[in-house]
Tab-separated table of C-alpha atoms in Angstrom:
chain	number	residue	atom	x	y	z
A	1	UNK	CA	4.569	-12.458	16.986
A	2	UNK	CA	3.949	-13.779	13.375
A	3	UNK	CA	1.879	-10.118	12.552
A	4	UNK	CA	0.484	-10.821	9.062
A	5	UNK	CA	1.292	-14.454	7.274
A	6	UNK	CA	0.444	-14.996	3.406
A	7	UNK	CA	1.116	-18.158	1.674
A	8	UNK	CA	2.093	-18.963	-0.906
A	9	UNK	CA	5.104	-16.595	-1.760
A	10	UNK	CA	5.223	-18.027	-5.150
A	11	UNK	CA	2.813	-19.766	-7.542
A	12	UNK	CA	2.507	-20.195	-11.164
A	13	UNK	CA	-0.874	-21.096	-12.778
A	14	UNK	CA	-1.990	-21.612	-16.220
A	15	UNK	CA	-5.402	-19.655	-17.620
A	16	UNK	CA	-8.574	-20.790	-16.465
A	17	UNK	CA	-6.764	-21.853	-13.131
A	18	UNK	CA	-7.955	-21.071	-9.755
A	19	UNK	CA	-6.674	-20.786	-6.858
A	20	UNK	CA	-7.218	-18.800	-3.212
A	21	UNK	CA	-4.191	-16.849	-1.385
A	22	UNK	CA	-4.456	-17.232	2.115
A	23	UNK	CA	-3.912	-14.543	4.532
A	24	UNK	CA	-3.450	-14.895	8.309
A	25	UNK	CA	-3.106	-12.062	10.991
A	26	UNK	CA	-2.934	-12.824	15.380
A	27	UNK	CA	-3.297	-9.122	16.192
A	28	UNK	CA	-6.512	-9.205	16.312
A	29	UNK	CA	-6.877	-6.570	13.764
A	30	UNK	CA	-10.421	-5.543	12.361
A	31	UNK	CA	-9.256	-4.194	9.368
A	32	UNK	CA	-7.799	-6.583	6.883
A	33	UNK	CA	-7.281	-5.489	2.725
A	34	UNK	CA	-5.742	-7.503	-0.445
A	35	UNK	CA	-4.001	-5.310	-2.594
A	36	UNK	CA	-2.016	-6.016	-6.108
A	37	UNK	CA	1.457	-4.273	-7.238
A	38	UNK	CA	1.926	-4.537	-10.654
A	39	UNK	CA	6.292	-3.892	-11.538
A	40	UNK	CA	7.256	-0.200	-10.529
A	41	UNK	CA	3.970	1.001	-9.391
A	42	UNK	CA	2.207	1.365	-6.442
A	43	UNK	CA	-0.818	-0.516	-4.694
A	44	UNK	CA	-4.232	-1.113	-6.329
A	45	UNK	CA	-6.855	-2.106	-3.985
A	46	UNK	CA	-8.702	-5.170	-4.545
A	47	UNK	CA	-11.032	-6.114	-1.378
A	48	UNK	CA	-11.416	-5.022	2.173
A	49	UNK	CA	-13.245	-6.151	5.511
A	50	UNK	CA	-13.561	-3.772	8.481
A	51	UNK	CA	-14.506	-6.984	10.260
A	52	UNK	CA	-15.772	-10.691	10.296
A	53	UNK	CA	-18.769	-11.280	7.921
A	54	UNK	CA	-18.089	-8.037	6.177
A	55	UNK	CA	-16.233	-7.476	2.789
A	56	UNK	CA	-16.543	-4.176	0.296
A	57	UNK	CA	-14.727	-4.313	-2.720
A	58	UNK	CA	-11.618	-1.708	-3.709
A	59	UNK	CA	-10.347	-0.316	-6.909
A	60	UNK	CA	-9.844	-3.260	-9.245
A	61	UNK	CA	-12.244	-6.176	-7.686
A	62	UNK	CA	-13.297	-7.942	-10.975
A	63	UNK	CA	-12.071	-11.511	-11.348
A	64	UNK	CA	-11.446	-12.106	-7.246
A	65	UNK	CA	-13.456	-12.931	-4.223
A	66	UNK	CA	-13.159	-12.916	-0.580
A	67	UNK	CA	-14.584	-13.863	3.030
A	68	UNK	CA	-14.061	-13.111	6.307
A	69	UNK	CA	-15.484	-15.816	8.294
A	70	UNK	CA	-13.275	-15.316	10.995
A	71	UNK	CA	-11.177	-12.090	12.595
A	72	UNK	CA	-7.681	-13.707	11.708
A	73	UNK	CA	-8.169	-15.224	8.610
A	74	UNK	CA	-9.097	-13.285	4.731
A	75	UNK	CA	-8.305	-15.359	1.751
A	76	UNK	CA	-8.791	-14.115	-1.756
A	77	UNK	CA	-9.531	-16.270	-4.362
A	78	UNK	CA	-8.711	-16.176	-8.097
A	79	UNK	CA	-11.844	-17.956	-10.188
A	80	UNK	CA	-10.249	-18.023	-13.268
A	81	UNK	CA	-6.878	-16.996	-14.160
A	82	UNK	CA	-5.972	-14.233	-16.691
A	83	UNK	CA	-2.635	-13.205	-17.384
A	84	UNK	CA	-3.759	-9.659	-16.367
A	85	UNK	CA	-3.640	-11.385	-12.791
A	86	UNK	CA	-0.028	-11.992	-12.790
A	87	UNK	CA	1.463	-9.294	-9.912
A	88	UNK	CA	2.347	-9.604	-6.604
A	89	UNK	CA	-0.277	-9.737	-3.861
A	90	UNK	CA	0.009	-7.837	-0.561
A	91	UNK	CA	-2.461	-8.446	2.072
A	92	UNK	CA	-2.263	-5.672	5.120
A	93	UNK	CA	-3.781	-5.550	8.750
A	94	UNK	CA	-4.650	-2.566	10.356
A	95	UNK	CA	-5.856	-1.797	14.005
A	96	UNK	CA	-7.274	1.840	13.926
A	97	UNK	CA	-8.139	3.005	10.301
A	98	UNK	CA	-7.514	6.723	10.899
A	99	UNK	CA	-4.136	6.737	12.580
A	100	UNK	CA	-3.094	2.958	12.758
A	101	UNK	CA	-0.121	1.330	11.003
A	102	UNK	CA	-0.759	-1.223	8.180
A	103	UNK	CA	0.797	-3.878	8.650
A	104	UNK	CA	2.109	-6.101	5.593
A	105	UNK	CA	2.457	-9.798	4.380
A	106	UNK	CA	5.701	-10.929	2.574
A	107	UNK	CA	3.770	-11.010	-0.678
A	108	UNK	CA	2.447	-13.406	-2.939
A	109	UNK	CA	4.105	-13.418	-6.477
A	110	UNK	CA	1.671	-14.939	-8.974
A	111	UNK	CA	2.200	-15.678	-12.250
A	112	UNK	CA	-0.548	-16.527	-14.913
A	113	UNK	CA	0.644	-18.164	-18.110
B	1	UNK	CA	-9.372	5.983	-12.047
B	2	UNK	CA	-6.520	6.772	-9.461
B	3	UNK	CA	-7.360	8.920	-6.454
B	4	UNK	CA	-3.891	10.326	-5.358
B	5	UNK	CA	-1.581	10.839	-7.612
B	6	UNK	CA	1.977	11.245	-6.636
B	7	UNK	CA	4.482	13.498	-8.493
B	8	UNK	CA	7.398	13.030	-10.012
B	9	UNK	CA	7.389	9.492	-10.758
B	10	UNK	CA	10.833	8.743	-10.870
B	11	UNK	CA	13.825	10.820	-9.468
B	12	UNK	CA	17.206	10.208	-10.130
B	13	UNK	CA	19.765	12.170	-7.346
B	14	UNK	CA	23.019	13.217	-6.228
B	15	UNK	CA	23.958	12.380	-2.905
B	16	UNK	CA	23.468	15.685	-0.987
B	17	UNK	CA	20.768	16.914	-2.913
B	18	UNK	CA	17.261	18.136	-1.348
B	19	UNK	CA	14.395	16.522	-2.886
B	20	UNK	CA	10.044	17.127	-2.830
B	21	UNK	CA	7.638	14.547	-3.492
B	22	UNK	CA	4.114	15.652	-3.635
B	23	UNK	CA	0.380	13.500	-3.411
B	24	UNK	CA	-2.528	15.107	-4.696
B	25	UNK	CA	-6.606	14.211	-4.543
B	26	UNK	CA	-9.347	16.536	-5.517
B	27	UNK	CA	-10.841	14.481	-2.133
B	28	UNK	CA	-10.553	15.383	1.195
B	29	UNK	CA	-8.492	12.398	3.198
B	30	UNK	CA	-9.439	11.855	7.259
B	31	UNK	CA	-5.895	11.027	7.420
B	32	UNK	CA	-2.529	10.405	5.377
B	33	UNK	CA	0.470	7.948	5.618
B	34	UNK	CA	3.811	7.830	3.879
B	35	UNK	CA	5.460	4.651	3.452
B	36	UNK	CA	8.823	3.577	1.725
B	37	UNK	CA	8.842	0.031	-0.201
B	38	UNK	CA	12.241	-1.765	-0.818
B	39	UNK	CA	12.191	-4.295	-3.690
B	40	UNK	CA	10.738	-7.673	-2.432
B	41	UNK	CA	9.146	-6.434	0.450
B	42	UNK	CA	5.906	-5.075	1.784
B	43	UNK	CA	5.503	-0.928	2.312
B	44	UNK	CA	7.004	-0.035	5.825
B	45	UNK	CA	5.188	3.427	7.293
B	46	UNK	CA	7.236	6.792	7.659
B	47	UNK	CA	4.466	8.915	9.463
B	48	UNK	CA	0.733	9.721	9.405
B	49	UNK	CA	-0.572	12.969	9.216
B	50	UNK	CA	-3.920	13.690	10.420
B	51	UNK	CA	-4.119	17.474	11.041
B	52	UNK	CA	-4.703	20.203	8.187
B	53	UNK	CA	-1.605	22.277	7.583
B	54	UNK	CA	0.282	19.707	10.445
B	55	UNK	CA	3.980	19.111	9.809
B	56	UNK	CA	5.615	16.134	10.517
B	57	UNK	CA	9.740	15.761	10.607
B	58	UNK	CA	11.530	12.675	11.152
B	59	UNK	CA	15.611	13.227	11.074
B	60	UNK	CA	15.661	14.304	7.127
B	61	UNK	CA	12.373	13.724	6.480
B	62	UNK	CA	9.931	16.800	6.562
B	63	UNK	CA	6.206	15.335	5.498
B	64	UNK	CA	2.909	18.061	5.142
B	65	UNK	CA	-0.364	17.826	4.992
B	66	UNK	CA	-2.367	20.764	3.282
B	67	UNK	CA	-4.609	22.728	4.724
B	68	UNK	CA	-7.634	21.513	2.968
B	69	UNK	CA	-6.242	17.722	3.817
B	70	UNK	CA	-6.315	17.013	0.012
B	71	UNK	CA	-2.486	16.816	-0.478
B	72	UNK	CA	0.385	15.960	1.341
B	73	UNK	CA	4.031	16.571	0.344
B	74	UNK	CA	7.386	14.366	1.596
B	75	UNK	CA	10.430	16.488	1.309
B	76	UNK	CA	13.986	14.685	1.947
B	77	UNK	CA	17.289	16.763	3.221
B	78	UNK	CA	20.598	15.584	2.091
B	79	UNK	CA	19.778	12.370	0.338
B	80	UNK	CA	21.427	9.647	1.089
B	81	UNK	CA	21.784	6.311	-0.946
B	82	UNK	CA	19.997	4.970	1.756
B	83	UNK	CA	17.027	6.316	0.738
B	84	UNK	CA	16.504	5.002	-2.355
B	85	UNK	CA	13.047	2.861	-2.486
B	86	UNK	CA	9.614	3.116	-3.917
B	87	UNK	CA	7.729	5.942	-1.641
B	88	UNK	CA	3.691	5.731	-1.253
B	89	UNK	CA	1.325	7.864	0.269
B	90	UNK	CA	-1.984	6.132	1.173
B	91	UNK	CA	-5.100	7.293	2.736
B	92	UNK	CA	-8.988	6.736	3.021
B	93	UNK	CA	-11.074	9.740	2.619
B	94	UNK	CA	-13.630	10.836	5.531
B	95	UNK	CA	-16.049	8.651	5.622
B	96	UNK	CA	-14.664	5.700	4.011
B	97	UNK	CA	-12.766	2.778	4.891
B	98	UNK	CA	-11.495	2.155	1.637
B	99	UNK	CA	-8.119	2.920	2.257
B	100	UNK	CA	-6.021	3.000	-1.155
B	101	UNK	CA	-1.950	4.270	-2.134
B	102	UNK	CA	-1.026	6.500	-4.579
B	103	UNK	CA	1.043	5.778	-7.797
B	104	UNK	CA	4.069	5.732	-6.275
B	105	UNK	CA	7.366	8.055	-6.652
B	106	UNK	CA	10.383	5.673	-7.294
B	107	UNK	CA	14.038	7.838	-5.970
B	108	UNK	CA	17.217	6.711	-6.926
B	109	UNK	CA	20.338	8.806	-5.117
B	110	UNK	CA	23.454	7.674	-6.816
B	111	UNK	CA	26.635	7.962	-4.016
């Protein structure tokens, strides 16, 4: 199984870039969330979707959008690039909120320059 | 503003020595996970705790979750190098789905 599949691993933009991470899950999972890891810290919790057609947003949602058209798929997208933005992106998949495992990406390591 | 915050932040170790971490939230969670990070990769889960006062122990791993299920401590037997990584609790509090991880507790056992 692929579990959860982010791409890119690596991108460099330049301010007042966008861009959209894609993030791909075949578990079937309701629960999908985009999170951010700044160096030596833990995860800050950008969006989240208990399901297709619905988003909420998390701790630190200014300057990024999402969708959920579909149950698989929950890109996040990056209007215009600050160099505040530059972290490394985790999106997770979760079956059962409560007790469930989240399951991780490989990461996304964005830099804004 | 963070809603769990983990204590200490760093910890530097003998191999050997016994260690507590501790994540705290004047919030009551519906449930609580621990996970370890190693550098480069994504958090990988330990245990969740779901119970008030329930205590979890895997091998040298001994994880609690208060009473009031607004704090959860991991405590670590015998460290081993092997355990050095970044370790996270995360949880949603009742009611939400917003489901977020603390600040993190970075341990560092030296052989």
């Amino acid at each position: 199984n692929a579990g959860v599949t982010q791409t890119p691993k690596f991108r460099i933009l330049k301010i007042g870039q966008s861009m959209t991470l894609q993030c791909a899950q075949d578990m079937n999972h309701n629960y999908m969330y985009w999170y951010r890891q700044d160096p030596g810290m833990g995860l800050k919790l950008i969006y989240y979707s208990v399901g297709a057609g619905i988003t909420d947003k998390g701790e630190v949602p200014n300057g990024y959008n999402v969708s959920r058209s579909t149950t698989e798929d929950f890109p996040l997208r990056l209007e215009l690039a600050a160099p505040s933005q530059t972290s490394v992106y985790f999106c997770a998949s979760i079956r059962d909120r409560v007790t469930g495992e989240l399951f991780f990406g490989e990461g996304s390591r964005l830099t804004v320059l | 503003t963070q809603l769990l915050e983990q204590s200490p932040q760093f910890l530097s170790i003998q191999e050997g020595e016994n260690l507590t971490v501790y994540c705290n939230s004047s919030s009551v969670f519906s449930s609580l996970q621990w996970y370890r990070q190693e550098p480069g990769e994504g958090p990988v889960l330990l245990v969740t705790v779901v119970t008030g006062g329930e205590v979890k122990k895997l091998k040298r791993l001994t994880f609690q979750f208060g009473d009031a299920r607004k704090d959860s401590s991991l405590h670590i037997t015998a460290a081993q190098p092997g355990d050095t990584g970044l370790y996270l609790c995360a949880g949603a509090h009742s009611g939400t789905d917003k489901l977020i991880f603390g600040t993190g507790t970075r341990l560092q056992v030296f052989p």
